[in-house]
Amino acid sequence: MAETQEMDFAGENFAAMLEESLQEQASFEGTVVKGRVISIENDMALIDVGLKSEGRVPLKEFAGPGQDPELRIGDSVDVYVDRIEDKNGEAVLSRDKARREEAWLALARAFENTEKVKGVIFGRVKGGFTVDLDGAVAFLPGSQVDIRPVRDISPLMGTPQPFQILKMDRNRGNIVVSRRAVLEETRAEARNELVANLKEGQVLNGVVKNITDYGAFIDLGGVDGLLHVTDIAWRRINHPSEALTIGQAVEVQVIRFNAETQRISLGMKQLMADPWEGVEAKYPMQSQFMGRVTNITDYGAFVELEPGVEGLVHVSEMSWTKKNVHPGKIVATSQEVEIRILDVDPVKRRISLGIKQTQENPWTVFQREFPIGTEVEGEIKNITEFGLFVGLPGEIDGMVHLSDISWEKSGEEAMEEHNRGDMVKAKVLDVDLEKERISLGMKQLIDDPFTDALKSADNLRKGSIITGTVTQVNDGGVELNLGNDLVGFVRRSDLARERGEQRPDRFAVGEKVDVKVTQIEKGSRRISLSIKALEIEEEKEAMAQFGSSDSGASLGDILGAALRSRTNDQDPE
C-alpha cells in the first residue's frame, strides 16, 4: 500500500515536472534568447540556445544591408525563437526577428520621446523607399526624403543618417519615418544662427532654389535670399536661366538685409570687377569699335562693347537714309556692328553710340559729287501734292517742286504727265546739308521761253509804251497779246485814269490798245500793263509842252492842243 502510494506520488511528481519543463520550453517561443554559435557551414550558423536541439540561422541575417557578416564560432548572439522544434527536430531561430524585436523596443522609446533614430536607406518601393532602422524596416515616403525634390537618391542610399519617426503601428508592423523633418529642424537652427550673424557685404555660399522671370531664390542654408536678374552679372541678362540652373552652387554677397522682414537681397556681380571703372579712357569720344547687338527696342538698339558694358544706339543715329523705321529693320540681335562713341556718362553708366557716323553722310557725298547746276537722272519714287521725289545716288531722294517741272504748264498739269517709276532728268538747284534736302528742277534743263521772248522783243521793258491786242476781258481786267508769245495784263484799276472809265466792258476782244509796261516779273512770268499810267504820262508831257504857269490856258485847252498836235503828227501829209 505504501509502495503504491510512493509510486503514485513519484508519477505525479514526474508528470508535474515534465509539464513544467514543457511549459518552460513553450515559453521560449516568440521570445528573444541568448545563443552561442557552435558551427558555421554552408552559409548557415548553428546556434545553441539551451534547448533540446539547436537551430540554424542564415549568415546574411547577421549582416546589415550591403555588408558582409562578421561571425565566429563561440560568439554569443541574440536570436528569436519561432518554434522549439520543426519537422526535422531543430529549433526555428531568426536573427532578423531578434534584431527587429530589439529595434521595436528602442524605436518605441524614441517615438514616445520624439527622438531621432539612425537608419540606412536600402531599397526603393512604390511611393518611396525602405529604411533599415537597426533591424526594423521602415517606410520613407518620397516627399519626406529632402526639403527640395531629389532627382537622384543614389548618394543617400547605404549611408547611415538620422530620421524622425512619424508613425508606428506595432500590430501591423508599420513604421513611417522622415528625413525631411530632421533637415528642417537642422535648417531652422542654422537659419536662426545665420540671420543672427547676417550683415550687408557678407559673402556666402548658396544653392539656386528657384528661378523666376525677375531673378533667382538662393538657399543660404535655412534662409532664402533673392538674387535679382540685374545683380547676376555686369552684362545684360534677359532671363536668369541664361546664367543659372536649379541646384547650382553659387557664391553671393549680401547687398541689403531687412532684419524686420528678414528679406535678403543678394548679388553675384558685386564679387566681380566693375567693367565701368575707367570706361572714359577705354572708350574715348568719336572713337570707333565693333560691338554686338544685345537688345532691340522701339527707340533703338543696345550694343555690348564688352561683357557688362553696353551703349545705346538711338534710332535717329542708326541710318542716314532710313527714317521712321523700327530699329529691328536695320539691325538684328547678336549682329556684329561698327559703332562710334558719341557720349560717355560714367556716373549714370550710359554710353551713347552711333552707327550712321561710321559712314560718310550721303548728302555730303552728293554735294561733293553733284554740285549745284549738275544734271542728274533718277527714278520717281513718290508723287505728292507739292512735287516729285526722285531717287538719287547714295539711297537719298531729291524733290522737284511742282513749280519747277515745266515752263509752259502749271505745276498740277505738269505732274499729271508723270508716274511713279518713271526715269527723269533734272538739274541740282540746292543742297541743304542741315535739313538733308536736295532741290531739283526739271524745267531748268532748257532755257526759259519767257526769257527768250523778252530778249526777242527789243522794245519790251519796264516803262516802255507798246501796243497790244485784247485777247480776254473779265471782271478783273483785260489780257493783251504783246507778240512773241508774250501776254500782259491790265488790271481793272489800271484801265483808265478816271474811276468811271475803269470798266473792262469798254474793251472788245481783237481791239488794239496802247499801254505802258509797269512791271516784268521773270519768276512768275508776269507782265503788268497800265493804260492809266500811259494817260498820266501823256498828261505830263502835254503840260510840259503846251502849258506854263503864267499862260492862263486851261487844262482843256492844253490837252486839246496836245491832241491836235498828236493827230497832225500821225496824219500823213
PDB file of C-alpha atoms in Angstrom, residues 320-565:
ATOM      1  CA  TRP A 320      21.388 108.413 -92.632  1.00  0.00           C
ATOM      2  CA  THR A 321      18.610 107.442 -95.005  1.00  0.00           C
ATOM      3  CA  LYS A 322      16.189 105.051 -93.223  1.00  0.00           C
ATOM      4  CA  LYS A 323      13.897 107.350 -91.311  1.00  0.00           C
ATOM      5  CA  ASN A 324      10.854 106.438 -89.218  1.00  0.00           C
ATOM      6  CA  VAL A 325      11.527 102.701 -89.363  1.00  0.00           C
ATOM      7  CA  HIS A 326      11.764 100.217 -86.491  1.00  0.00           C
ATOM      8  CA  PRO A 327      15.354  99.525 -85.383  1.00  0.00           C
ATOM      9  CA  GLY A 328      14.710  95.825 -85.982  1.00  0.00           C
ATOM     10  CA  LYS A 329      14.587  96.550 -89.711  1.00  0.00           C
ATOM     11  CA  ILE A 330      18.115  97.982 -89.597  1.00  0.00           C
ATOM     12  CA  VAL A 331      19.965  95.633 -87.208  1.00  0.00           C
ATOM     13  CA  ALA A 332      19.365  92.168 -85.742  1.00  0.00           C
ATOM     14  CA  THR A 333      20.039  90.686 -82.314  1.00  0.00           C
ATOM     15  CA  SER A 334      23.565  89.208 -81.969  1.00  0.00           C
ATOM     16  CA  GLN A 335      24.696  91.066 -85.099  1.00  0.00           C
ATOM     17  CA  GLU A 336      28.229  92.475 -85.009  1.00  0.00           C
ATOM     18  CA  VAL A 337      28.162  96.183 -85.899  1.00  0.00           C
ATOM     19  CA  GLU A 338      30.670  99.007 -86.120  1.00  0.00           C
ATOM     20  CA  ILE A 339      29.798 101.937 -83.870  1.00  0.00           C
ATOM     21  CA  ARG A 340      31.153 105.358 -82.944  1.00  0.00           C
ATOM     22  CA  ILE A 341      31.284 106.682 -79.366  1.00  0.00           C
ATOM     23  CA  LEU A 342      29.129 109.827 -79.201  1.00  0.00           C
ATOM     24  CA  ASP A 343      28.931 110.411 -75.434  1.00  0.00           C
ATOM     25  CA  VAL A 344      30.071 108.683 -72.222  1.00  0.00           C
ATOM     26  CA  ASP A 345      28.463 109.269 -68.802  1.00  0.00           C
ATOM     27  CA  PRO A 346      30.236 107.056 -66.218  1.00  0.00           C
ATOM     28  CA  VAL A 347      28.066 108.364 -63.358  1.00  0.00           C
ATOM     29  CA  LYS A 348      24.811 107.300 -64.999  1.00  0.00           C
ATOM     30  CA  ARG A 349      26.620 104.344 -66.618  1.00  0.00           C
ATOM     31  CA  ARG A 350      25.425 105.366 -70.075  1.00  0.00           C
ATOM     32  CA  ILE A 351      27.168 105.414 -73.423  1.00  0.00           C
ATOM     33  CA  SER A 352      25.568 106.959 -76.498  1.00  0.00           C
ATOM     34  CA  LEU A 353      26.571 105.289 -79.735  1.00  0.00           C
ATOM     35  CA  GLY A 354      26.076 105.937 -83.423  1.00  0.00           C
ATOM     36  CA  ILE A 355      26.108 103.588 -86.377  1.00  0.00           C
ATOM     37  CA  LYS A 356      25.492 106.077 -89.181  1.00  0.00           C
ATOM     38  CA  GLN A 357      28.526 108.111 -88.057  1.00  0.00           C
ATOM     39  CA  THR A 358      30.789 105.271 -89.166  1.00  0.00           C
ATOM     40  CA  GLN A 359      29.730 106.046 -92.731  1.00  0.00           C
ATOM     41  CA  GLU A 360      30.062 109.327 -94.635  1.00  0.00           C
ATOM     42  CA  ASN A 361      26.976 111.492 -94.775  1.00  0.00           C
ATOM     43  CA  PRO A 362      25.398 110.696 -98.177  1.00  0.00           C
ATOM     44  CA  TRP A 363      24.204 114.292 -98.520  1.00  0.00           C
ATOM     45  CA  THR A 364      27.797 115.484 -98.109  1.00  0.00           C
ATOM     46  CA  VAL A 365      28.919 112.931-100.692  1.00  0.00           C
ATOM     47  CA  PHE A 366      26.171 114.049-103.072  1.00  0.00           C
ATOM     48  CA  GLN A 367      27.074 117.720-102.662  1.00  0.00           C
ATOM     49  CA  ARG A 368      30.694 116.932-103.449  1.00  0.00           C
ATOM     50  CA  GLU A 369      29.954 114.740-106.460  1.00  0.00           C
ATOM     51  CA  PHE A 370      26.973 116.696-107.815  1.00  0.00           C
ATOM     52  CA  PRO A 371      27.453 120.449-107.319  1.00  0.00           C
ATOM     53  CA  ILE A 372      24.634 122.903-107.944  1.00  0.00           C
ATOM     54  CA  GLY A 373      23.868 123.051-111.654  1.00  0.00           C
ATOM     55  CA  THR A 374      24.810 119.398-112.269  1.00  0.00           C
ATOM     56  CA  GLU A 375      22.396 117.276-114.261  1.00  0.00           C
ATOM     57  CA  VAL A 376      21.235 114.045-112.574  1.00  0.00           C
ATOM     58  CA  GLU A 377      18.954 111.182-113.529  1.00  0.00           C
ATOM     59  CA  GLY A 378      16.747 109.118-111.235  1.00  0.00           C
ATOM     60  CA  GLU A 379      13.539 107.213-110.730  1.00  0.00           C
ATOM     61  CA  ILE A 380      10.387 108.912-109.451  1.00  0.00           C
ATOM     62  CA  LYS A 381       9.920 107.314-106.007  1.00  0.00           C
ATOM     63  CA  ASN A 382       6.876 109.221-104.869  1.00  0.00           C
ATOM     64  CA  ILE A 383       4.415 111.862-106.030  1.00  0.00           C
ATOM     65  CA  THR A 384       2.888 114.305-103.550  1.00  0.00           C
ATOM     66  CA  GLU A 385       0.689 117.324-103.852  1.00  0.00           C
ATOM     67  CA  PHE A 386       3.702 119.624-103.833  1.00  0.00           C
ATOM     68  CA  GLY A 387       6.123 117.818-106.111  1.00  0.00           C
ATOM     69  CA  LEU A 388       8.008 114.735-107.274  1.00  0.00           C
ATOM     70  CA  PHE A 389      10.559 112.784-105.199  1.00  0.00           C
ATOM     71  CA  VAL A 390      13.400 111.404-107.308  1.00  0.00           C
ATOM     72  CA  GLY A 391      15.816 108.681-106.170  1.00  0.00           C
ATOM     73  CA  LEU A 392      19.466 109.768-106.228  1.00  0.00           C
ATOM     74  CA  PRO A 393      22.835 108.019-105.684  1.00  0.00           C
ATOM     75  CA  GLY A 394      23.517 107.175-102.031  1.00  0.00           C
ATOM     76  CA  GLU A 395      19.926 105.988-101.342  1.00  0.00           C
ATOM     77  CA  ILE A 396      18.710 109.549-100.895  1.00  0.00           C
ATOM     78  CA  ASP A 397      15.908 111.494-102.567  1.00  0.00           C
ATOM     79  CA  GLY A 398      15.679 114.886-104.146  1.00  0.00           C
ATOM     80  CA  MET A 399      12.488 116.844-104.690  1.00  0.00           C
ATOM     81  CA  VAL A 400      11.266 118.566-107.842  1.00  0.00           C
ATOM     82  CA  HIS A 401       8.788 121.188-106.703  1.00  0.00           C
ATOM     83  CA  LEU A 402       5.682 121.363-108.889  1.00  0.00           C
ATOM     84  CA  SER A 403       6.705 124.884-109.936  1.00  0.00           C
ATOM     85  CA  ASP A 404       9.996 123.507-111.315  1.00  0.00           C
ATOM     86  CA  ILE A 405       8.564 120.791-113.565  1.00  0.00           C
ATOM     87  CA  SER A 406       7.573 122.813-116.650  1.00  0.00           C
ATOM     88  CA  TRP A 407       7.933 126.336-118.018  1.00  0.00           C
ATOM     89  CA  GLU A 408       4.792 126.143-120.078  1.00  0.00           C
ATOM     90  CA  LYS A 409       2.269 124.299-117.905  1.00  0.00           C
ATOM     91  CA  SER A 410       1.011 124.788-114.399  1.00  0.00           C
ATOM     92  CA  GLY A 411       2.501 122.521-111.717  1.00  0.00           C
ATOM     93  CA  GLU A 412      -0.664 120.420-111.416  1.00  0.00           C
ATOM     94  CA  GLU A 413      -0.865 119.910-115.173  1.00  0.00           C
ATOM     95  CA  ALA A 414       2.814 119.025-115.433  1.00  0.00           C
ATOM     96  CA  MET A 415       2.609 116.476-112.550  1.00  0.00           C
ATOM     97  CA  GLU A 416      -0.196 114.615-114.294  1.00  0.00           C
ATOM     98  CA  GLU A 417       2.245 113.687-117.052  1.00  0.00           C
ATOM     99  CA  HIS A 418       4.500 111.725-114.658  1.00  0.00           C
ATOM    100  CA  ASN A 419       4.113 108.429-112.788  1.00  0.00           C
ATOM    101  CA  ARG A 420       5.989 106.553-110.088  1.00  0.00           C
ATOM    102  CA  GLY A 421       8.790 104.515-111.594  1.00  0.00           C
ATOM    103  CA  ASP A 422       9.424 106.939-114.481  1.00  0.00           C
ATOM    104  CA  MET A 423      13.048 107.799-115.122  1.00  0.00           C
ATOM    105  CA  VAL A 424      13.543 111.571-115.311  1.00  0.00           C
ATOM    106  CA  LYS A 425      16.396 114.013-115.636  1.00  0.00           C
ATOM    107  CA  ALA A 426      16.748 117.119-113.516  1.00  0.00           C
ATOM    108  CA  LYS A 427      19.225 119.806-112.521  1.00  0.00           C
ATOM    109  CA  VAL A 428      20.544 120.246-108.954  1.00  0.00           C
ATOM    110  CA  LEU A 429      19.215 123.567-107.673  1.00  0.00           C
ATOM    111  CA  ASP A 430      20.227 123.444-103.993  1.00  0.00           C
ATOM    112  CA  VAL A 431      21.638 121.098-101.295  1.00  0.00           C
ATOM    113  CA  ASP A 432      20.760 121.827 -97.643  1.00  0.00           C
ATOM    114  CA  LEU A 433      23.026 119.608 -95.503  1.00  0.00           C
ATOM    115  CA  GLU A 434      21.460 120.624 -92.200  1.00  0.00           C
ATOM    116  CA  LYS A 435      17.910 119.832 -93.283  1.00  0.00           C
ATOM    117  CA  GLU A 436      19.080 116.968 -95.509  1.00  0.00           C
ATOM    118  CA  ARG A 437      17.170 118.331 -98.500  1.00  0.00           C
ATOM    119  CA  ILE A 438      18.057 118.399-102.165  1.00  0.00           C
ATOM    120  CA  SER A 439      16.104 120.662-104.518  1.00  0.00           C
ATOM    121  CA  LEU A 440      15.896 119.642-108.175  1.00  0.00           C
ATOM    122  CA  GLY A 441      14.456 121.276-111.249  1.00  0.00           C
ATOM    123  CA  MET A 442      13.297 119.654-114.488  1.00  0.00           C
ATOM    124  CA  LYS A 443      12.335 122.769-116.399  1.00  0.00           C
ATOM    125  CA  GLN A 444      15.783 124.222-115.723  1.00  0.00           C
ATOM    126  CA  LEU A 445      17.236 121.717-118.189  1.00  0.00           C
ATOM    127  CA  ILE A 446      16.025 124.019-121.010  1.00  0.00           C
ATOM    128  CA  ASP A 447      16.066 127.798-121.433  1.00  0.00           C
ATOM    129  CA  ASP A 448      13.058 129.723-120.219  1.00  0.00           C
ATOM    130  CA  PRO A 449      10.935 130.579-123.305  1.00  0.00           C
ATOM    131  CA  PHE A 450       9.678 133.644-121.445  1.00  0.00           C
ATOM    132  CA  THR A 451      13.206 134.985-121.094  1.00  0.00           C
ATOM    133  CA  ASP A 452      13.958 134.226-124.738  1.00  0.00           C
ATOM    134  CA  ALA A 453      10.819 136.037-125.814  1.00  0.00           C
ATOM    135  CA  LEU A 454      11.789 139.072-123.747  1.00  0.00           C
ATOM    136  CA  LYS A 455      15.155 139.135-125.463  1.00  0.00           C
ATOM    137  CA  SER A 456      13.495 138.998-128.863  1.00  0.00           C
ATOM    138  CA  ALA A 457      11.169 141.875-128.033  1.00  0.00           C
ATOM    139  CA  ASP A 458      13.618 144.760-128.067  1.00  0.00           C
ATOM    140  CA  ASN A 459      11.053 147.428-127.109  1.00  0.00           C
ATOM    141  CA  LEU A 460       9.559 145.369-124.234  1.00  0.00           C
ATOM    142  CA  ARG A 461      10.950 146.634-120.991  1.00  0.00           C
ATOM    143  CA  LYS A 462       9.714 148.371-117.902  1.00  0.00           C
ATOM    144  CA  GLY A 463       8.454 151.881-118.731  1.00  0.00           C
ATOM    145  CA  SER A 464       8.143 151.307-122.456  1.00  0.00           C
ATOM    146  CA  ILE A 465       4.899 152.066-124.352  1.00  0.00           C
ATOM    147  CA  ILE A 466       3.666 149.280-126.573  1.00  0.00           C
ATOM    148  CA  THR A 467       0.551 148.247-128.443  1.00  0.00           C
ATOM    149  CA  GLY A 468      -1.237 145.001-127.643  1.00  0.00           C
ATOM    150  CA  THR A 469      -4.315 143.149-128.871  1.00  0.00           C
ATOM    151  CA  VAL A 470      -7.123 142.316-126.435  1.00  0.00           C
ATOM    152  CA  THR A 471      -7.402 138.508-126.067  1.00  0.00           C
ATOM    153  CA  GLN A 472      -9.585 138.261-122.999  1.00  0.00           C
ATOM    154  CA  VAL A 473     -11.877 140.519-120.949  1.00  0.00           C
ATOM    155  CA  ASN A 474     -13.030 139.688-117.430  1.00  0.00           C
ATOM    156  CA  ASP A 475     -14.125 141.498-114.294  1.00  0.00           C
ATOM    157  CA  GLY A 476     -10.550 141.755-113.061  1.00  0.00           C
ATOM    158  CA  GLY A 477      -9.177 143.433-116.110  1.00  0.00           C
ATOM    159  CA  VAL A 478      -8.044 142.908-119.704  1.00  0.00           C
ATOM    160  CA  GLU A 479      -5.473 140.463-121.128  1.00  0.00           C
ATOM    161  CA  LEU A 480      -3.350 141.601-124.100  1.00  0.00           C
ATOM    162  CA  ASN A 481      -1.272 139.694-126.629  1.00  0.00           C
ATOM    163  CA  LEU A 482       2.057 141.538-126.955  1.00  0.00           C
ATOM    164  CA  GLY A 483       3.569 139.344-129.692  1.00  0.00           C
ATOM    165  CA  ASN A 484       6.379 136.766-129.461  1.00  0.00           C
ATOM    166  CA  ASP A 485       4.056 134.545-127.367  1.00  0.00           C
ATOM    167  CA  LEU A 486       4.103 137.174-124.635  1.00  0.00           C
ATOM    168  CA  VAL A 487       0.952 138.036-122.713  1.00  0.00           C
ATOM    169  CA  GLY A 488       0.375 141.044-120.467  1.00  0.00           C
ATOM    170  CA  PHE A 489      -2.450 142.018-118.169  1.00  0.00           C
ATOM    171  CA  VAL A 490      -4.119 145.342-117.371  1.00  0.00           C
ATOM    172  CA  ARG A 491      -5.841 145.329-114.013  1.00  0.00           C
ATOM    173  CA  ARG A 492      -9.242 146.948-113.693  1.00  0.00           C
ATOM    174  CA  SER A 493      -7.806 149.831-111.670  1.00  0.00           C
ATOM    175  CA  ASP A 494      -5.277 150.500-114.472  1.00  0.00           C
ATOM    176  CA  LEU A 495      -7.814 150.637-117.340  1.00  0.00           C
ATOM    177  CA  ALA A 496      -8.243 154.440-117.103  1.00  0.00           C
ATOM    178  CA  ARG A 497      -7.291 157.441-115.081  1.00  0.00           C
ATOM    179  CA  GLU A 498     -10.877 158.321-114.346  1.00  0.00           C
ATOM    180  CA  ARG A 499     -12.617 155.847-111.996  1.00  0.00           C
ATOM    181  CA  GLY A 500     -15.792 155.929-114.053  1.00  0.00           C
ATOM    182  CA  GLU A 501     -13.861 154.743-117.101  1.00  0.00           C
ATOM    183  CA  GLN A 502     -12.279 151.789-115.331  1.00  0.00           C
ATOM    184  CA  ARG A 503     -14.690 149.312-116.919  1.00  0.00           C
ATOM    185  CA  PRO A 504     -13.441 146.164-118.705  1.00  0.00           C
ATOM    186  CA  ASP A 505     -16.570 146.097-120.866  1.00  0.00           C
ATOM    187  CA  ARG A 506     -15.262 149.193-122.667  1.00  0.00           C
ATOM    188  CA  PHE A 507     -12.868 146.863-124.479  1.00  0.00           C
ATOM    189  CA  ALA A 508     -13.532 144.172-127.035  1.00  0.00           C
ATOM    190  CA  VAL A 509     -11.531 141.078-127.988  1.00  0.00           C
ATOM    191  CA  GLY A 510      -9.341 141.884-131.022  1.00  0.00           C
ATOM    192  CA  GLU A 511      -9.158 145.594-130.198  1.00  0.00           C
ATOM    193  CA  LYS A 512      -5.692 147.147-130.241  1.00  0.00           C
ATOM    194  CA  VAL A 513      -4.732 149.186-127.152  1.00  0.00           C
ATOM    195  CA  ASP A 514      -1.721 151.306-126.266  1.00  0.00           C
ATOM    196  CA  VAL A 515      -0.348 150.551-122.779  1.00  0.00           C
ATOM    197  CA  LYS A 516       2.655 151.261-120.620  1.00  0.00           C
ATOM    198  CA  VAL A 517       4.767 148.362-119.183  1.00  0.00           C
ATOM    199  CA  THR A 518       4.814 148.824-115.388  1.00  0.00           C
ATOM    200  CA  GLN A 519       6.369 145.516-114.212  1.00  0.00           C
ATOM    201  CA  ILE A 520       8.098 142.447-115.672  1.00  0.00           C
ATOM    202  CA  GLU A 521       8.332 139.522-113.200  1.00  0.00           C
ATOM    203  CA  LYS A 522      10.511 136.787-114.646  1.00  0.00           C
ATOM    204  CA  GLY A 523       9.942 134.452-111.714  1.00  0.00           C
ATOM    205  CA  SER A 524       6.174 134.448-112.068  1.00  0.00           C
ATOM    206  CA  ARG A 525       6.392 135.081-115.826  1.00  0.00           C
ATOM    207  CA  ARG A 526       4.024 138.030-115.489  1.00  0.00           C
ATOM    208  CA  ILE A 527       3.942 141.329-117.402  1.00  0.00           C
ATOM    209  CA  SER A 528       1.909 144.074-115.777  1.00  0.00           C
ATOM    210  CA  LEU A 529       0.480 146.808-118.082  1.00  0.00           C
ATOM    211  CA  SER A 530      -1.364 150.069-117.451  1.00  0.00           C
ATOM    212  CA  ILE A 531      -3.469 152.415-119.551  1.00  0.00           C
ATOM    213  CA  LYS A 532      -3.846 154.709-116.590  1.00  0.00           C
ATOM    214  CA  ALA A 533      -0.068 155.149-116.299  1.00  0.00           C
ATOM    215  CA  LEU A 534       0.104 155.939-120.029  1.00  0.00           C
ATOM    216  CA  GLU A 535      -2.591 158.646-119.684  1.00  0.00           C
ATOM    217  CA  ILE A 536      -0.779 160.213-116.720  1.00  0.00           C
ATOM    218  CA  GLU A 537       2.489 160.243-118.628  1.00  0.00           C
ATOM    219  CA  GLU A 538       0.870 161.835-121.697  1.00  0.00           C
ATOM    220  CA  GLU A 539      -0.733 164.469-119.496  1.00  0.00           C
ATOM    221  CA  LYS A 540       2.611 165.364-118.008  1.00  0.00           C
ATOM    222  CA  GLU A 541       4.164 165.652-121.457  1.00  0.00           C
ATOM    223  CA  ALA A 542       1.300 167.859-122.683  1.00  0.00           C
ATOM    224  CA  MET A 543       1.601 170.172-119.680  1.00  0.00           C
ATOM    225  CA  ALA A 544       5.298 170.464-120.263  1.00  0.00           C
ATOM    226  CA  GLN A 545       4.934 171.226-123.979  1.00  0.00           C
ATOM    227  CA  PHE A 546       1.826 173.357-124.254  1.00  0.00           C
ATOM    228  CA  GLY A 547       1.216 174.900-120.912  1.00  0.00           C
ATOM    229  CA  SER A 548       3.046 177.165-118.474  1.00  0.00           C
ATOM    230  CA  SER A 549       2.358 178.581-115.110  1.00  0.00           C
ATOM    231  CA  ASP A 550       1.622 182.060-116.471  1.00  0.00           C
ATOM    232  CA  SER A 551      -0.082 181.329-119.754  1.00  0.00           C
ATOM    233  CA  GLY A 552      -3.536 181.327-118.264  1.00  0.00           C
ATOM    234  CA  ALA A 553      -4.557 178.406-120.522  1.00  0.00           C
ATOM    235  CA  SER A 554      -6.949 175.894-119.094  1.00  0.00           C
ATOM    236  CA  LEU A 555      -6.217 172.139-118.848  1.00  0.00           C
ATOM    237  CA  GLY A 556      -8.775 171.520-121.577  1.00  0.00           C
ATOM    238  CA  ASP A 557      -7.034 173.964-123.907  1.00  0.00           C
ATOM    239  CA  ILE A 558      -3.701 172.319-123.266  1.00  0.00           C
ATOM    240  CA  LEU A 559      -4.990 168.772-123.804  1.00  0.00           C
ATOM    241  CA  GLY A 560      -6.858 169.925-126.916  1.00  0.00           C
ATOM    242  CA  ALA A 561      -3.685 171.418-128.354  1.00  0.00           C
ATOM    243  CA  ALA A 562      -1.711 168.341-127.485  1.00  0.00           C
ATOM    244  CA  LEU A 563      -4.332 166.099-129.030  1.00  0.00           C
ATOM    245  CA  ARG A 564      -4.385 168.160-132.264  1.00  0.00           C
ATOM    246  CA  SER A 565      -0.611 168.137-132.371  1.00  0.00           C
TER     247      SER A 565
END
